[in-house]
């Protein structure tokens, strides 16, 4: 059965690559080494923590959304299975809190209206030029797939949000830049967006920098791969199928060669 065990081990190894590794950032030469965090959604059988995703959305809503868009997500996604799983009523309420540009109306003018679940997340700026003008020439990236676009994934996002420090004495900072130990080159245009108590939690979770960073990193991982749990379930079924298939093939091989060996043994005795 050693061959079967080796096959199963190989399948598990492949499935473990589903989440970007923390070490991959350094190995690929993209920046400093990033410490791996423990995540509930780690492969191969992990699941998102619904409460964590809901807290992460709150951090995004009150902090990140002031500068960063998430153009690939709609408010109705907040109620879909596998995600934060707000109730449909709660998702509609969250959508209504955003003022969405619409129109033109009967007079040909654009107007603002409360958001609907079908609306995309409200973007903080009308266009890239407005975003650059408001951020000293830097364009805040869209966060829809950020957790899959950066080596290290959610580990990198967590490290970035907790990596703001005073610049070492031997480092000369460019104008308008901020020192960050996790950012490639260590100089980033985005100022530290998080501070203790900046977002109020209502579920008893301590509102500190570490929890803010971890919750919003998990939320961005879900945003980047909302079908992650379904993919894990499919992968588990495939692994079970392959394991059973390998066992059947092993037993079939034993049965076939047993007859061959028995025939050869009988022929040898007859000779």
mmCIF file of C-alpha atoms in Angstrom:
data_model
loop_
_atom_site.group_PDB
_atom_site.id
_atom_site.type_symbol
_atom_site.label_atom_id
_atom_site.label_comp_id
_atom_site.label_asym_id
_atom_site.label_seq_id
_atom_site.Cartn_x
_atom_site.Cartn_y
_atom_site.Cartn_z
ATOM 1 C CA UNK A 1 0.000 0.000 0.000
ATOM 2 C CA UNK A 2 3.029 2.319 -0.041
ATOM 3 C CA UNK A 3 2.204 3.497 -3.557
ATOM 4 C CA UNK A 4 -1.303 4.436 -2.448
ATOM 5 C CA UNK A 5 0.071 6.388 0.526
ATOM 6 C CA UNK A 6 2.512 8.251 -1.709
ATOM 7 C CA UNK A 7 -0.288 9.169 -4.126
ATOM 8 C CA UNK A 8 -2.485 10.492 -1.322
ATOM 9 C CA UNK A 9 0.406 12.518 0.094
ATOM 10 C CA UNK A 10 1.025 14.044 -3.318
ATOM 11 C CA UNK A 11 -2.636 15.014 -3.642
ATOM 12 C CA UNK A 12 -2.530 16.741 -0.252
ATOM 13 C CA UNK A 13 0.640 18.579 -1.237
ATOM 14 C CA UNK A 14 -0.987 19.918 -4.394
ATOM 15 C CA UNK A 15 -4.087 21.035 -2.498
ATOM 16 C CA UNK A 16 -1.949 22.939 -0.011
ATOM 17 C CA UNK A 17 -0.955 25.345 -2.760
ATOM 18 C CA UNK A 18 -4.481 26.776 -2.852
ATOM 19 C CA UNK A 19 -3.519 29.677 -0.585
ATOM 20 C CA UNK A 20 -0.558 31.895 -1.481
ATOM 21 C CA UNK A 21 2.320 31.077 0.857
ATOM 22 C CA UNK A 22 3.929 33.716 3.000
ATOM 23 C CA UNK A 23 7.399 32.696 1.876
ATOM 24 C CA UNK A 24 6.514 33.110 -1.786
ATOM 25 C CA UNK A 25 6.928 36.885 -1.584
ATOM 26 C CA UNK A 26 10.593 36.612 -0.662
ATOM 27 C CA UNK A 27 11.268 33.622 -2.911
ATOM 28 C CA UNK A 28 9.913 35.523 -5.911
ATOM 29 C CA UNK A 29 12.117 38.489 -5.093
ATOM 30 C CA UNK A 30 9.177 40.832 -4.534
ATOM 31 C CA UNK A 31 10.059 42.036 -1.065
ATOM 32 C CA UNK A 32 10.821 41.179 2.551
ATOM 33 C CA UNK A 33 9.941 37.844 4.102
ATOM 34 C CA UNK A 34 6.362 37.783 5.382
ATOM 35 C CA UNK A 35 5.426 35.837 8.494
ATOM 36 C CA UNK A 36 2.674 33.280 7.919
ATOM 37 C CA UNK A 37 -0.489 33.725 9.977
ATOM 38 C CA UNK A 38 -3.046 31.164 11.074
ATOM 39 C CA UNK A 39 -6.230 31.435 9.028
ATOM 40 C CA UNK A 40 -9.503 29.560 9.419
ATOM 41 C CA UNK A 41 -9.673 29.264 5.615
ATOM 42 C CA UNK A 42 -6.268 27.615 5.205
ATOM 43 C CA UNK A 43 -6.228 24.640 2.794
ATOM 44 C CA UNK A 44 -7.184 21.960 2.265
ATOM 45 C CA UNK A 45 -10.384 21.958 4.352
ATOM 46 C CA UNK A 46 -10.607 25.474 5.831
ATOM 47 C CA UNK A 47 -13.682 27.685 6.059
ATOM 48 C CA UNK A 48 -14.186 31.402 6.407
ATOM 49 C CA UNK A 49 -15.146 32.697 9.828
ATOM 50 C CA UNK A 50 -18.452 34.506 9.148
ATOM 51 C CA UNK A 51 -18.091 36.843 12.118
ATOM 52 C CA UNK A 52 -14.548 37.715 11.036
ATOM 53 C CA UNK A 53 -15.710 38.497 7.498
ATOM 54 C CA UNK A 54 -18.460 40.744 8.832
ATOM 55 C CA UNK A 55 -15.967 42.594 11.021
ATOM 56 C CA UNK A 56 -13.574 42.789 8.054
ATOM 57 C CA UNK A 57 -16.261 44.394 5.906
ATOM 58 C CA UNK A 58 -16.836 46.944 8.660
ATOM 59 C CA UNK A 59 -13.130 47.821 8.673
ATOM 60 C CA UNK A 60 -13.182 48.126 4.885
ATOM 61 C CA UNK A 61 -16.343 50.238 4.973
ATOM 62 C CA UNK A 62 -15.140 52.723 7.585
ATOM 63 C CA UNK A 63 -11.415 52.831 6.735
ATOM 64 C CA UNK A 64 -10.350 51.351 3.403
ATOM 65 C CA UNK A 65 -13.347 52.524 1.371
ATOM 66 C CA UNK A 66 -12.332 56.140 1.926
ATOM 67 C CA UNK A 67 -9.561 55.662 -0.660
ATOM 68 C CA UNK A 68 -9.874 52.196 -2.223
ATOM 69 C CA UNK A 69 -12.566 50.859 -4.532
ATOM 70 C CA UNK A 70 -13.802 47.287 -4.859
ATOM 71 C CA UNK A 71 -15.367 47.492 -8.283
ATOM 72 C CA UNK A 72 -15.904 43.746 -8.753
ATOM 73 C CA UNK A 73 -18.197 43.320 -5.747
ATOM 74 C CA UNK A 74 -21.879 44.159 -5.338
ATOM 75 C CA UNK A 75 -23.674 44.659 -2.041
ATOM 76 C CA UNK A 76 -25.760 41.549 -2.705
ATOM 77 C CA UNK A 77 -22.540 39.494 -2.544
ATOM 78 C CA UNK A 78 -22.463 40.219 1.192
ATOM 79 C CA UNK A 79 -25.478 37.921 1.622
ATOM 80 C CA UNK A 80 -24.365 35.082 -0.652
ATOM 81 C CA UNK A 81 -23.413 31.646 0.745
ATOM 82 C CA UNK A 82 -19.727 31.185 1.517
ATOM 83 C CA UNK A 83 -19.144 34.827 2.409
ATOM 84 C CA UNK A 84 -19.992 37.154 5.299
ATOM 85 C CA UNK A 85 -23.562 35.876 4.959
ATOM 86 C CA UNK A 86 -25.319 38.980 6.150
ATOM 87 C CA UNK A 87 -29.072 38.575 5.920
ATOM 88 C CA UNK A 88 -30.637 39.949 2.745
ATOM 89 C CA UNK A 89 -32.240 42.697 4.819
ATOM 90 C CA UNK A 90 -28.877 43.609 6.368
ATOM 91 C CA UNK A 91 -27.191 43.636 2.934
ATOM 92 C CA UNK A 92 -29.928 45.952 1.637
ATOM 93 C CA UNK A 93 -29.419 48.226 4.644
ATOM 94 C CA UNK A 94 -25.657 48.340 4.065
ATOM 95 C CA UNK A 95 -26.271 49.172 0.407
ATOM 96 C CA UNK A 96 -28.689 51.961 1.321
ATOM 97 C CA UNK A 97 -26.010 53.606 3.475
ATOM 98 C CA UNK A 98 -24.036 54.390 0.312
ATOM 99 C CA UNK A 99 -25.005 57.236 -1.989
ATOM 100 C CA UNK A 100 -24.749 56.056 -5.600
ATOM 101 C CA UNK A 101 -24.476 58.357 -8.617
ATOM 102 C CA UNK A 102 -27.308 57.668 -11.076
ATOM 103 C CA UNK A 103 -29.133 59.311 -13.925
ATOM 104 C CA UNK A 104 -29.671 61.281 -15.921
ATOM 105 C CA UNK A 105 -33.105 62.231 -14.639
ATOM 106 C CA UNK A 106 -35.918 63.801 -16.638
ATOM 107 C CA UNK A 107 -34.042 67.097 -16.696
ATOM 108 C CA UNK A 108 -30.820 65.484 -17.926
ATOM 109 C CA UNK A 109 -28.993 65.821 -14.628
ATOM 110 C CA UNK A 110 -27.154 63.170 -12.639
ATOM 111 C CA UNK A 111 -28.319 62.596 -9.088
ATOM 112 C CA UNK A 112 -27.453 60.692 -5.919
ATOM 113 C CA UNK A 113 -29.651 57.921 -4.559
ATOM 114 C CA UNK A 114 -29.403 55.302 -1.794
ATOM 115 C CA UNK A 115 -27.649 52.159 -2.950
ATOM 116 C CA UNK A 116 -29.419 48.926 -3.832
ATOM 117 C CA UNK A 117 -28.170 45.343 -3.306
ATOM 118 C CA UNK A 118 -27.552 45.080 -7.064
ATOM 119 C CA UNK A 119 -25.185 48.086 -7.045
ATOM 120 C CA UNK A 120 -21.418 47.685 -7.101
ATOM 121 C CA UNK A 121 -19.569 48.880 -4.009
ATOM 122 C CA UNK A 122 -19.459 52.661 -4.136
ATOM 123 C CA UNK A 123 -16.111 53.941 -5.390
ATOM 124 C CA UNK A 124 -14.571 56.793 -3.374
ATOM 125 C CA UNK A 125 -13.570 58.752 -6.490
ATOM 126 C CA UNK A 126 -15.287 59.456 -9.780
ATOM 127 C CA UNK A 127 -12.210 58.463 -11.817
ATOM 128 C CA UNK A 128 -8.481 57.740 -11.591
ATOM 129 C CA UNK A 129 -7.537 61.374 -12.134
ATOM 130 C CA UNK A 130 -9.612 62.451 -9.145
ATOM 131 C CA UNK A 131 -8.082 59.657 -7.070
ATOM 132 C CA UNK A 132 -4.541 60.743 -7.951
ATOM 133 C CA UNK A 133 -5.321 64.393 -7.257
ATOM 134 C CA UNK A 134 -6.602 63.504 -3.780
ATOM 135 C CA UNK A 135 -3.609 61.304 -2.933
ATOM 136 C CA UNK A 136 -0.611 63.328 -3.986
ATOM 137 C CA UNK A 137 -0.333 61.667 -7.386
ATOM 138 C CA UNK A 138 -0.570 58.082 -6.064
ATOM 139 C CA UNK A 139 -3.433 55.901 -7.315
ATOM 140 C CA UNK A 140 -4.970 53.741 -4.563
ATOM 141 C CA UNK A 141 -5.358 50.259 -6.105
ATOM 142 C CA UNK A 142 -8.697 48.520 -6.359
ATOM 143 C CA UNK A 143 -8.932 45.899 -3.591
ATOM 144 C CA UNK A 144 -11.278 43.414 -5.284
ATOM 145 C CA UNK A 145 -8.578 40.797 -5.951
ATOM 146 C CA UNK A 146 -5.724 42.246 -3.899
ATOM 147 C CA UNK A 147 -5.382 39.097 -1.769
ATOM 148 C CA UNK A 148 -4.680 37.050 -4.893
ATOM 149 C CA UNK A 149 -2.673 39.698 -6.733
ATOM 150 C CA UNK A 150 0.114 40.053 -4.155
ATOM 151 C CA UNK A 151 2.648 37.346 -3.264
ATOM 152 C CA UNK A 152 1.818 36.157 0.225
ATOM 153 C CA UNK A 153 -1.887 36.929 -0.144
ATOM 154 C CA UNK A 154 -3.629 37.703 3.153
ATOM 155 C CA UNK A 155 -0.344 37.239 5.026
ATOM 156 C CA UNK A 156 1.121 40.119 3.025
ATOM 157 C CA UNK A 157 -1.906 42.362 3.604
ATOM 158 C CA UNK A 158 -1.776 41.684 7.347
ATOM 159 C CA UNK A 159 1.970 42.336 7.446
ATOM 160 C CA UNK A 160 1.553 45.564 5.477
ATOM 161 C CA UNK A 161 -1.174 46.917 7.754
ATOM 162 C CA UNK A 162 0.846 46.110 10.878
ATOM 163 C CA UNK A 163 4.226 47.032 9.391
ATOM 164 C CA UNK A 164 4.249 50.816 9.811
ATOM 165 C CA UNK A 165 7.272 51.892 11.844
ATOM 166 C CA UNK A 166 9.599 54.778 12.410
ATOM 167 C CA UNK A 167 12.199 54.828 9.643
ATOM 168 C CA UNK A 168 15.666 53.657 10.711
ATOM 169 C CA UNK A 169 18.260 56.381 11.100
ATOM 170 C CA UNK A 170 20.182 55.211 8.030
ATOM 171 C CA UNK A 171 17.120 55.348 5.729
ATOM 172 C CA UNK A 172 16.336 58.539 3.818
ATOM 173 C CA UNK A 173 12.602 58.836 3.209
ATOM 174 C CA UNK A 174 11.253 60.488 0.086
ATOM 175 C CA UNK A 175 8.787 63.316 0.500
ATOM 176 C CA UNK A 176 5.277 62.115 1.305
ATOM 177 C CA UNK A 177 6.374 58.492 1.844
ATOM 178 C CA UNK A 178 5.935 56.354 4.954
ATOM 179 C CA UNK A 179 8.191 53.590 6.242
ATOM 180 C CA UNK A 180 6.697 50.084 6.190
ATOM 181 C CA UNK A 181 8.718 46.978 7.013
ATOM 182 C CA UNK A 182 6.597 44.692 4.796
ATOM 183 C CA UNK A 183 6.368 46.861 1.692
ATOM 184 C CA UNK A 184 8.947 46.251 -1.071
ATOM 185 C CA UNK A 185 11.474 49.066 -0.768
ATOM 186 C CA UNK A 186 9.954 49.976 2.626
ATOM 187 C CA UNK A 187 8.585 53.318 1.354
ATOM 188 C CA UNK A 188 4.843 53.501 0.743
ATOM 189 C CA UNK A 189 2.652 56.476 -0.167
ATOM 190 C CA UNK A 190 -0.321 55.274 1.904
ATOM 191 C CA UNK A 191 -0.211 56.566 5.479
ATOM 192 C CA UNK A 192 -1.041 54.144 8.285
ATOM 193 C CA UNK A 193 -4.821 53.689 7.923
ATOM 194 C CA UNK A 194 -5.423 51.892 11.238
ATOM 195 C CA UNK A 195 -5.282 52.967 14.853
ATOM 196 C CA UNK A 196 -6.570 51.528 18.110
ATOM 197 C CA UNK A 197 -10.320 52.056 18.459
ATOM 198 C CA UNK A 198 -10.852 53.572 14.997
ATOM 199 C CA UNK A 199 -13.616 51.017 14.253
ATOM 200 C CA UNK A 200 -16.103 49.918 16.886
ATOM 201 C CA UNK A 201 -16.813 46.196 17.162
ATOM 202 C CA UNK A 202 -20.164 45.087 18.572
ATOM 203 C CA UNK A 203 -19.501 41.359 19.044
ATOM 204 C CA UNK A 204 -17.068 41.620 21.937
ATOM 205 C CA UNK A 205 -13.918 41.376 19.815
ATOM 206 C CA UNK A 206 -11.226 43.743 21.046
ATOM 207 C CA UNK A 207 -10.977 46.736 18.668
ATOM 208 C CA UNK A 208 -7.209 46.790 18.268
ATOM 209 C CA UNK A 209 -4.803 47.096 15.358
ATOM 210 C CA UNK A 210 -4.033 43.374 15.196
ATOM 211 C CA UNK A 211 -7.704 42.376 14.946
ATOM 212 C CA UNK A 212 -8.495 45.113 12.422
ATOM 213 C CA UNK A 213 -5.637 43.972 10.181
ATOM 214 C CA UNK A 214 -6.507 40.293 10.442
ATOM 215 C CA UNK A 215 -10.244 40.789 9.908
ATOM 216 C CA UNK A 216 -9.900 42.994 6.829
ATOM 217 C CA UNK A 217 -7.238 40.650 5.395
ATOM 218 C CA UNK A 218 -9.681 37.740 5.709
ATOM 219 C CA UNK A 219 -12.426 39.839 4.114
ATOM 220 C CA UNK A 220 -10.179 40.709 1.176
ATOM 221 C CA UNK A 221 -9.292 37.031 0.755
ATOM 222 C CA UNK A 222 -12.979 36.195 0.475
ATOM 223 C CA UNK A 223 -13.505 39.084 -1.950
ATOM 224 C CA UNK A 224 -10.689 37.778 -4.151
ATOM 225 C CA UNK A 225 -11.961 34.193 -4.076
ATOM 226 C CA UNK A 226 -15.612 34.036 -2.962
ATOM 227 C CA UNK A 227 -15.973 30.379 -4.050
ATOM 228 C CA UNK A 228 -12.959 29.199 -2.012
ATOM 229 C CA UNK A 229 -15.014 26.931 0.263
ATOM 230 C CA UNK A 230 -16.790 25.324 -2.701
ATOM 231 C CA UNK A 231 -13.407 24.712 -4.323
ATOM 232 C CA UNK A 232 -12.123 23.058 -1.161
ATOM 233 C CA UNK A 233 -15.192 20.792 -1.044
ATOM 234 C CA UNK A 234 -14.714 19.829 -4.682
ATOM 235 C CA UNK A 235 -11.029 19.174 -4.031
ATOM 236 C CA UNK A 236 -11.888 16.918 -1.077
ATOM 237 C CA UNK A 237 -14.269 14.881 -3.246
ATOM 238 C CA UNK A 238 -11.612 14.550 -5.939
ATOM 239 C CA UNK A 239 -9.012 13.430 -3.378
ATOM 240 C CA UNK A 240 -11.382 10.811 -1.995
ATOM 241 C CA UNK A 241 -12.183 9.614 -5.523
ATOM 242 C CA UNK A 242 -8.508 9.384 -6.452
ATOM 243 C CA UNK A 243 -7.682 7.553 -3.243
ATOM 244 C CA UNK A 244 -10.459 5.011 -3.786
ATOM 245 C CA UNK A 245 -9.468 4.670 -7.442
ATOM 246 C CA UNK A 246 -5.835 4.107 -6.447
ATOM 247 C CA UNK A 247 -6.848 1.382 -3.980
ATOM 248 C CA UNK A 248 -9.016 -0.324 -6.612
ATOM 249 C CA UNK A 249 -6.206 -0.196 -9.159
ATOM 250 C CA UNK A 250 -3.738 -1.561 -6.610
ATOM 251 C CA UNK A 251 -6.038 -4.472 -5.735
ATOM 252 C CA UNK A 252 -6.730 -5.103 -9.436
ATOM 253 C CA UNK A 253 -3.011 -5.190 -10.126
ATOM 254 C CA UNK A 254 -2.491 -7.654 -7.274
ATOM 255 C CA UNK A 255 -5.298 -9.868 -8.564
ATOM 256 C CA UNK A 256 -4.029 -9.858 -12.168
ATOM 257 C CA UNK A 257 -0.408 -10.531 -11.296
ATOM 258 C CA UNK A 258 -1.374 -13.147 -8.725
ATOM 259 C CA UNK A 259 -2.812 -15.271 -11.540
ATOM 260 C CA UNK A 260 0.306 -14.702 -13.652
ATOM 261 C CA UNK A 261 2.591 -15.676 -10.782
ATOM 262 C CA UNK A 262 0.453 -18.727 -10.036
ATOM 263 C CA UNK A 263 0.630 -19.847 -13.680
ATOM 264 C CA UNK A 264 4.392 -19.302 -13.841
ATOM 265 C CA UNK A 265 4.841 -21.184 -10.573
ATOM 266 C CA UNK A 266 2.752 -24.102 -11.872
ATOM 267 C CA UNK A 267 4.735 -24.179 -15.143
ATOM 268 C CA UNK A 268 8.014 -24.196 -13.229
ATOM 269 C CA UNK A 269 6.884 -27.093 -11.038
ATOM 270 C CA UNK A 270 5.711 -29.039 -14.085
ATOM 271 C CA UNK A 271 9.134 -28.627 -15.692
#
